């Protein structure tokens, strides 16, 4: 008997409040903005007809709120996965305007030396989480709500690309309230399509 594909809806949270315009990353707070709430509701409606069996989210508020808007349509709890949290960087909390003036990039060697994550490390932790869930939910459909860099790293690598910082932003940007459908065959092959 043929095993059905395992489907992962890998989604970025909706737009969020950032009144002080700082690089927030893992800082607490930053709830969905009115626009973000609409985006989360739209994701929920787009997935309402699907038979979703599990919903996972980053522990950060914006991801949890987005996941809850999806979960409402399926009477499911939102399970938290620390591995799909936003990136770690010493630049967290700094002014975005000041960082732009300096031409910063969180994956520059000097910031890695100060405790930031390498892009390969970002990919590794979300990849492990996805692979574990594909094994756990074989033949089912699940949702994972995470953050931009993590999702982009997955799409690049799963499409056979190389991880380097310019590539992740220039060609593979994923907007808030958007994401991808990852279809895993029983042989481990993956097909990728944008969503919604």
PDB file of C-alpha atoms in Angstrom:
ATOM      1  CA  UNK A   1       0.000   0.000   0.000  1.00  0.00           C
ATOM      2  CA  UNK A   2       1.386   3.384  -1.032  1.00  0.00           C
ATOM      3  CA  UNK A   3       2.073   5.792   1.831  1.00  0.00           C
ATOM      4  CA  UNK A   4       0.655   9.280   1.364  1.00  0.00           C
ATOM      5  CA  UNK A   5       3.024  12.227   1.206  1.00  0.00           C
ATOM      6  CA  UNK A   6       3.731  14.094   4.423  1.00  0.00           C
ATOM      7  CA  UNK A   7       2.903  17.778   4.080  1.00  0.00           C
ATOM      8  CA  UNK A   8       4.505  20.571   6.090  1.00  0.00           C
ATOM      9  CA  UNK A   9       3.070  24.080   5.804  1.00  0.00           C
ATOM     10  CA  UNK A  10       6.132  26.116   6.777  1.00  0.00           C
ATOM     11  CA  UNK A  11       4.860  29.629   7.465  1.00  0.00           C
ATOM     12  CA  UNK A  12       6.226  32.951   8.584  1.00  0.00           C
ATOM     13  CA  UNK A  13       4.272  34.823  11.267  1.00  0.00           C
ATOM     14  CA  UNK A  14       2.206  37.873  10.373  1.00  0.00           C
ATOM     15  CA  UNK A  15       3.284  41.527  10.510  1.00  0.00           C
ATOM     16  CA  UNK A  16       4.025  42.759  14.033  1.00  0.00           C
ATOM     17  CA  UNK A  17       4.282  45.863  16.194  1.00  0.00           C
ATOM     18  CA  UNK A  18       7.757  47.384  16.446  1.00  0.00           C
ATOM     19  CA  UNK A  19       7.180  51.015  17.549  1.00  0.00           C
ATOM     20  CA  UNK A  20      10.812  51.649  18.550  1.00  0.00           C
ATOM     21  CA  UNK A  21      12.101  50.163  15.283  1.00  0.00           C
ATOM     22  CA  UNK A  22      14.709  47.883  16.789  1.00  0.00           C
ATOM     23  CA  UNK A  23      16.166  44.584  15.634  1.00  0.00           C
ATOM     24  CA  UNK A  24      13.936  42.488  17.866  1.00  0.00           C
ATOM     25  CA  UNK A  25      14.857  38.875  17.000  1.00  0.00           C
ATOM     26  CA  UNK A  26      14.312  36.964  20.294  1.00  0.00           C
ATOM     27  CA  UNK A  27      13.208  39.898  22.465  1.00  0.00           C
ATOM     28  CA  UNK A  28       9.859  39.372  24.236  1.00  0.00           C
ATOM     29  CA  UNK A  29       6.809  41.231  23.000  1.00  0.00           C
ATOM     30  CA  UNK A  30       6.299  42.349  19.378  1.00  0.00           C
ATOM     31  CA  UNK A  31       2.710  41.098  19.015  1.00  0.00           C
ATOM     32  CA  UNK A  32       0.879  41.000  15.710  1.00  0.00           C
ATOM     33  CA  UNK A  33      -0.184  44.370  14.326  1.00  0.00           C
ATOM     34  CA  UNK A  34      -3.738  44.839  12.961  1.00  0.00           C
ATOM     35  CA  UNK A  35      -2.347  43.938   9.522  1.00  0.00           C
ATOM     36  CA  UNK A  36      -0.611  40.882  11.005  1.00  0.00           C
ATOM     37  CA  UNK A  37      -3.840  39.704  12.620  1.00  0.00           C
ATOM     38  CA  UNK A  38      -5.552  39.887   9.217  1.00  0.00           C
ATOM     39  CA  UNK A  39      -2.684  37.930   7.668  1.00  0.00           C
ATOM     40  CA  UNK A  40      -2.929  35.265  10.385  1.00  0.00           C
ATOM     41  CA  UNK A  41      -6.695  35.016   9.897  1.00  0.00           C
ATOM     42  CA  UNK A  42      -6.160  34.680   6.134  1.00  0.00           C
ATOM     43  CA  UNK A  43      -3.715  31.818   6.712  1.00  0.00           C
ATOM     44  CA  UNK A  44      -6.279  30.177   8.971  1.00  0.00           C
ATOM     45  CA  UNK A  45      -8.957  30.434   6.268  1.00  0.00           C
ATOM     46  CA  UNK A  46      -6.568  29.187   3.584  1.00  0.00           C
ATOM     47  CA  UNK A  47      -5.880  26.069   5.668  1.00  0.00           C
ATOM     48  CA  UNK A  48      -9.391  25.571   7.036  1.00  0.00           C
ATOM     49  CA  UNK A  49     -10.299  22.915   4.463  1.00  0.00           C
ATOM     50  CA  UNK A  50      -7.097  20.908   5.040  1.00  0.00           C
ATOM     51  CA  UNK A  51      -6.945  18.008   7.494  1.00  0.00           C
ATOM     52  CA  UNK A  52      -4.245  19.418   9.759  1.00  0.00           C
ATOM     53  CA  UNK A  53      -3.156  17.053  12.532  1.00  0.00           C
ATOM     54  CA  UNK A  54      -0.583  19.163  14.407  1.00  0.00           C
ATOM     55  CA  UNK A  55       0.468  22.801  14.700  1.00  0.00           C
ATOM     56  CA  UNK A  56       3.896  23.886  15.932  1.00  0.00           C
ATOM     57  CA  UNK A  57       5.247  27.376  16.520  1.00  0.00           C
ATOM     58  CA  UNK A  58       8.263  29.293  17.680  1.00  0.00           C
ATOM     59  CA  UNK A  59       7.858  30.454  21.300  1.00  0.00           C
ATOM     60  CA  UNK A  60       7.827  34.126  20.261  1.00  0.00           C
ATOM     61  CA  UNK A  61       4.544  36.030  20.566  1.00  0.00           C
ATOM     62  CA  UNK A  62       4.108  36.852  16.865  1.00  0.00           C
ATOM     63  CA  UNK A  63       4.508  33.186  15.879  1.00  0.00           C
ATOM     64  CA  UNK A  64       2.252  31.910  18.662  1.00  0.00           C
ATOM     65  CA  UNK A  65      -0.518  34.348  17.730  1.00  0.00           C
ATOM     66  CA  UNK A  66      -0.282  33.392  14.059  1.00  0.00           C
ATOM     67  CA  UNK A  67      -0.399  29.694  14.920  1.00  0.00           C
ATOM     68  CA  UNK A  68      -3.419  30.179  17.205  1.00  0.00           C
ATOM     69  CA  UNK A  69      -5.341  31.848  14.355  1.00  0.00           C
ATOM     70  CA  UNK A  70      -4.728  28.701  12.282  1.00  0.00           C
ATOM     71  CA  UNK A  71      -5.451  26.324  15.178  1.00  0.00           C
ATOM     72  CA  UNK A  72      -8.920  27.826  15.711  1.00  0.00           C
ATOM     73  CA  UNK A  73     -10.090  26.136  12.504  1.00  0.00           C
ATOM     74  CA  UNK A  74      -8.896  22.695  13.593  1.00  0.00           C
ATOM     75  CA  UNK A  75      -9.581  22.525  17.338  1.00  0.00           C
ATOM     76  CA  UNK A  76      -5.878  21.821  17.939  1.00  0.00           C
ATOM     77  CA  UNK A  77      -3.420  23.077  20.546  1.00  0.00           C
ATOM     78  CA  UNK A  78      -0.347  25.022  19.442  1.00  0.00           C
ATOM     79  CA  UNK A  79       2.781  23.118  20.408  1.00  0.00           C
ATOM     80  CA  UNK A  80       5.917  25.171  21.013  1.00  0.00           C
ATOM     81  CA  UNK A  81       9.233  24.212  19.446  1.00  0.00           C
ATOM     82  CA  UNK A  82      12.255  26.173  20.698  1.00  0.00           C
ATOM     83  CA  UNK A  83      14.321  25.057  17.695  1.00  0.00           C
ATOM     84  CA  UNK A  84      12.306  27.191  15.294  1.00  0.00           C
ATOM     85  CA  UNK A  85      12.787  30.456  17.208  1.00  0.00           C
ATOM     86  CA  UNK A  86      14.311  33.505  15.458  1.00  0.00           C
ATOM     87  CA  UNK A  87      18.073  33.817  15.039  1.00  0.00           C
ATOM     88  CA  UNK A  88      20.534  34.588  17.844  1.00  0.00           C
ATOM     89  CA  UNK A  89      22.592  37.762  17.343  1.00  0.00           C
ATOM     90  CA  UNK A  90      24.492  40.291  19.483  1.00  0.00           C
ATOM     91  CA  UNK A  91      22.757  42.982  17.388  1.00  0.00           C
ATOM     92  CA  UNK A  92      19.425  42.222  19.039  1.00  0.00           C
ATOM     93  CA  UNK A  93      17.790  45.364  20.464  1.00  0.00           C
ATOM     94  CA  UNK A  94      19.797  47.818  18.359  1.00  0.00           C
ATOM     95  CA  UNK A  95      18.175  50.571  16.290  1.00  0.00           C
ATOM     96  CA  UNK A  96      17.318  49.443  12.754  1.00  0.00           C
ATOM     97  CA  UNK A  97      18.131  52.858  11.283  1.00  0.00           C
ATOM     98  CA  UNK A  98      21.565  52.840  12.925  1.00  0.00           C
ATOM     99  CA  UNK A  99      22.267  49.311  11.746  1.00  0.00           C
ATOM    100  CA  UNK A 100      21.292  50.208   8.170  1.00  0.00           C
ATOM    101  CA  UNK A 101      23.667  53.158   8.211  1.00  0.00           C
ATOM    102  CA  UNK A 102      26.473  50.811   9.202  1.00  0.00           C
ATOM    103  CA  UNK A 103      25.553  48.314   6.464  1.00  0.00           C
ATOM    104  CA  UNK A 104      25.290  45.533   9.032  1.00  0.00           C
ATOM    105  CA  UNK A 105      24.581  41.893   8.372  1.00  0.00           C
ATOM    106  CA  UNK A 106      23.919  39.492  11.267  1.00  0.00           C
ATOM    107  CA  UNK A 107      26.046  36.783   9.666  1.00  0.00           C
ATOM    108  CA  UNK A 108      29.217  38.856   9.418  1.00  0.00           C
ATOM    109  CA  UNK A 109      32.190  37.101  10.983  1.00  0.00           C
ATOM    110  CA  UNK A 110      32.631  39.702  13.732  1.00  0.00           C
ATOM    111  CA  UNK A 111      29.056  39.183  14.949  1.00  0.00           C
ATOM    112  CA  UNK A 112      29.455  35.403  14.870  1.00  0.00           C
ATOM    113  CA  UNK A 113      32.555  35.872  17.040  1.00  0.00           C
ATOM    114  CA  UNK A 114      30.400  37.825  19.514  1.00  0.00           C
ATOM    115  CA  UNK A 115      27.941  34.959  19.921  1.00  0.00           C
ATOM    116  CA  UNK A 116      25.735  35.170  16.842  1.00  0.00           C
ATOM    117  CA  UNK A 117      24.585  32.135  14.887  1.00  0.00           C
ATOM    118  CA  UNK A 118      26.031  31.025  11.595  1.00  0.00           C
ATOM    119  CA  UNK A 119      23.482  30.601   8.832  1.00  0.00           C
ATOM    120  CA  UNK A 120      24.425  26.912   8.683  1.00  0.00           C
ATOM    121  CA  UNK A 121      23.484  26.602  12.372  1.00  0.00           C
ATOM    122  CA  UNK A 122      20.153  28.312  11.733  1.00  0.00           C
ATOM    123  CA  UNK A 123      19.427  25.820   8.939  1.00  0.00           C
ATOM    124  CA  UNK A 124      20.573  22.846  10.998  1.00  0.00           C
ATOM    125  CA  UNK A 125      18.190  23.403  13.887  1.00  0.00           C
ATOM    126  CA  UNK A 126      15.057  23.948  11.796  1.00  0.00           C
ATOM    127  CA  UNK A 127      16.017  21.093   9.441  1.00  0.00           C
ATOM    128  CA  UNK A 128      16.291  18.698  12.402  1.00  0.00           C
ATOM    129  CA  UNK A 129      12.934  19.864  13.698  1.00  0.00           C
ATOM    130  CA  UNK A 130      11.252  19.363  10.314  1.00  0.00           C
ATOM    131  CA  UNK A 131      12.779  15.930   9.778  1.00  0.00           C
ATOM    132  CA  UNK A 132      11.671  14.807  13.237  1.00  0.00           C
ATOM    133  CA  UNK A 133       8.120  15.981  12.587  1.00  0.00           C
ATOM    134  CA  UNK A 134       7.964  14.360   9.156  1.00  0.00           C
ATOM    135  CA  UNK A 135       8.880  11.076  10.849  1.00  0.00           C
ATOM    136  CA  UNK A 136       6.337  11.593  13.650  1.00  0.00           C
ATOM    137  CA  UNK A 137       3.478  12.647  11.358  1.00  0.00           C
ATOM    138  CA  UNK A 138       4.080  10.363   8.394  1.00  0.00           C
ATOM    139  CA  UNK A 139       1.341  10.679   5.771  1.00  0.00           C
ATOM    140  CA  UNK A 140      -0.260  13.630   7.580  1.00  0.00           C
ATOM    141  CA  UNK A 141      -0.451  17.416   7.157  1.00  0.00           C
ATOM    142  CA  UNK A 142       1.085  19.714   9.767  1.00  0.00           C
ATOM    143  CA  UNK A 143       1.791  23.420  10.236  1.00  0.00           C
ATOM    144  CA  UNK A 144       4.998  25.039  11.493  1.00  0.00           C
ATOM    145  CA  UNK A 145       5.081  28.795  12.172  1.00  0.00           C
ATOM    146  CA  UNK A 146       8.576  30.227  12.291  1.00  0.00           C
ATOM    147  CA  UNK A 147      10.685  33.186  11.126  1.00  0.00           C
ATOM    148  CA  UNK A 148      12.055  34.523   7.866  1.00  0.00           C
ATOM    149  CA  UNK A 149      15.710  33.478   7.926  1.00  0.00           C
ATOM    150  CA  UNK A 150      14.905  29.954   9.071  1.00  0.00           C
ATOM    151  CA  UNK A 151      12.323  29.425   6.347  1.00  0.00           C
ATOM    152  CA  UNK A 152      14.570  30.901   3.657  1.00  0.00           C
ATOM    153  CA  UNK A 153      17.470  28.685   4.711  1.00  0.00           C
ATOM    154  CA  UNK A 154      15.261  25.593   4.338  1.00  0.00           C
ATOM    155  CA  UNK A 155      14.009  26.596   0.887  1.00  0.00           C
ATOM    156  CA  UNK A 156      17.528  27.317  -0.383  1.00  0.00           C
ATOM    157  CA  UNK A 157      19.018  24.063   0.894  1.00  0.00           C
ATOM    158  CA  UNK A 158      16.072  21.852  -0.056  1.00  0.00           C
ATOM    159  CA  UNK A 159      16.249  23.260  -3.590  1.00  0.00           C
ATOM    160  CA  UNK A 160      19.927  22.337  -3.740  1.00  0.00           C
ATOM    161  CA  UNK A 161      21.327  25.834  -3.212  1.00  0.00           C
ATOM    162  CA  UNK A 162      24.239  27.075  -1.146  1.00  0.00           C
ATOM    163  CA  UNK A 163      23.784  29.015   2.076  1.00  0.00           C
ATOM    164  CA  UNK A 164      25.425  32.385   1.961  1.00  0.00           C
ATOM    165  CA  UNK A 165      23.974  35.560   3.385  1.00  0.00           C
ATOM    166  CA  UNK A 166      23.334  37.545   0.186  1.00  0.00           C
ATOM    167  CA  UNK A 167      21.478  34.634  -1.380  1.00  0.00           C
ATOM    168  CA  UNK A 168      19.029  34.283   1.478  1.00  0.00           C
ATOM    169  CA  UNK A 169      17.713  37.825   1.153  1.00  0.00           C
ATOM    170  CA  UNK A 170      18.089  38.659  -2.524  1.00  0.00           C
ATOM    171  CA  UNK A 171      16.468  35.648  -4.138  1.00  0.00           C
ATOM    172  CA  UNK A 172      14.537  33.800  -1.472  1.00  0.00           C
ATOM    173  CA  UNK A 173      12.780  36.427   0.629  1.00  0.00           C
ATOM    174  CA  UNK A 174       9.589  35.252   2.320  1.00  0.00           C
ATOM    175  CA  UNK A 175       7.168  37.950   3.405  1.00  0.00           C
ATOM    176  CA  UNK A 176       5.219  38.081   6.643  1.00  0.00           C
ATOM    177  CA  UNK A 177       2.075  35.975   6.530  1.00  0.00           C
ATOM    178  CA  UNK A 178       3.535  33.859   3.705  1.00  0.00           C
ATOM    179  CA  UNK A 179       5.387  30.588   3.452  1.00  0.00           C
ATOM    180  CA  UNK A 180       5.825  27.307   1.636  1.00  0.00           C
ATOM    181  CA  UNK A 181       4.280  23.881   1.326  1.00  0.00           C
ATOM    182  CA  UNK A 182       6.839  21.099   1.670  1.00  0.00           C
ATOM    183  CA  UNK A 183       5.646  17.743   0.314  1.00  0.00           C
ATOM    184  CA  UNK A 184       7.796  14.830   1.494  1.00  0.00           C
ATOM    185  CA  UNK A 185       7.503  11.510  -0.318  1.00  0.00           C
ATOM    186  CA  UNK A 186       7.994   8.228   1.546  1.00  0.00           C
ATOM    187  CA  UNK A 187      11.450   8.107  -0.075  1.00  0.00           C
ATOM    188  CA  UNK A 188      12.440  11.446   1.421  1.00  0.00           C
ATOM    189  CA  UNK A 189      12.117  13.538  -1.728  1.00  0.00           C
ATOM    190  CA  UNK A 190      10.649  16.983  -1.215  1.00  0.00           C
ATOM    191  CA  UNK A 191       8.591  19.204  -3.511  1.00  0.00           C
ATOM    192  CA  UNK A 192       8.341  22.893  -2.606  1.00  0.00           C
ATOM    193  CA  UNK A 193       5.636  25.416  -3.524  1.00  0.00           C
ATOM    194  CA  UNK A 194       4.854  28.878  -2.206  1.00  0.00           C
ATOM    195  CA  UNK A 195       1.823  29.350   0.063  1.00  0.00           C
ATOM    196  CA  UNK A 196      -0.768  30.732   0.040  1.00  0.00           C
TER     197      UNK A 196
END
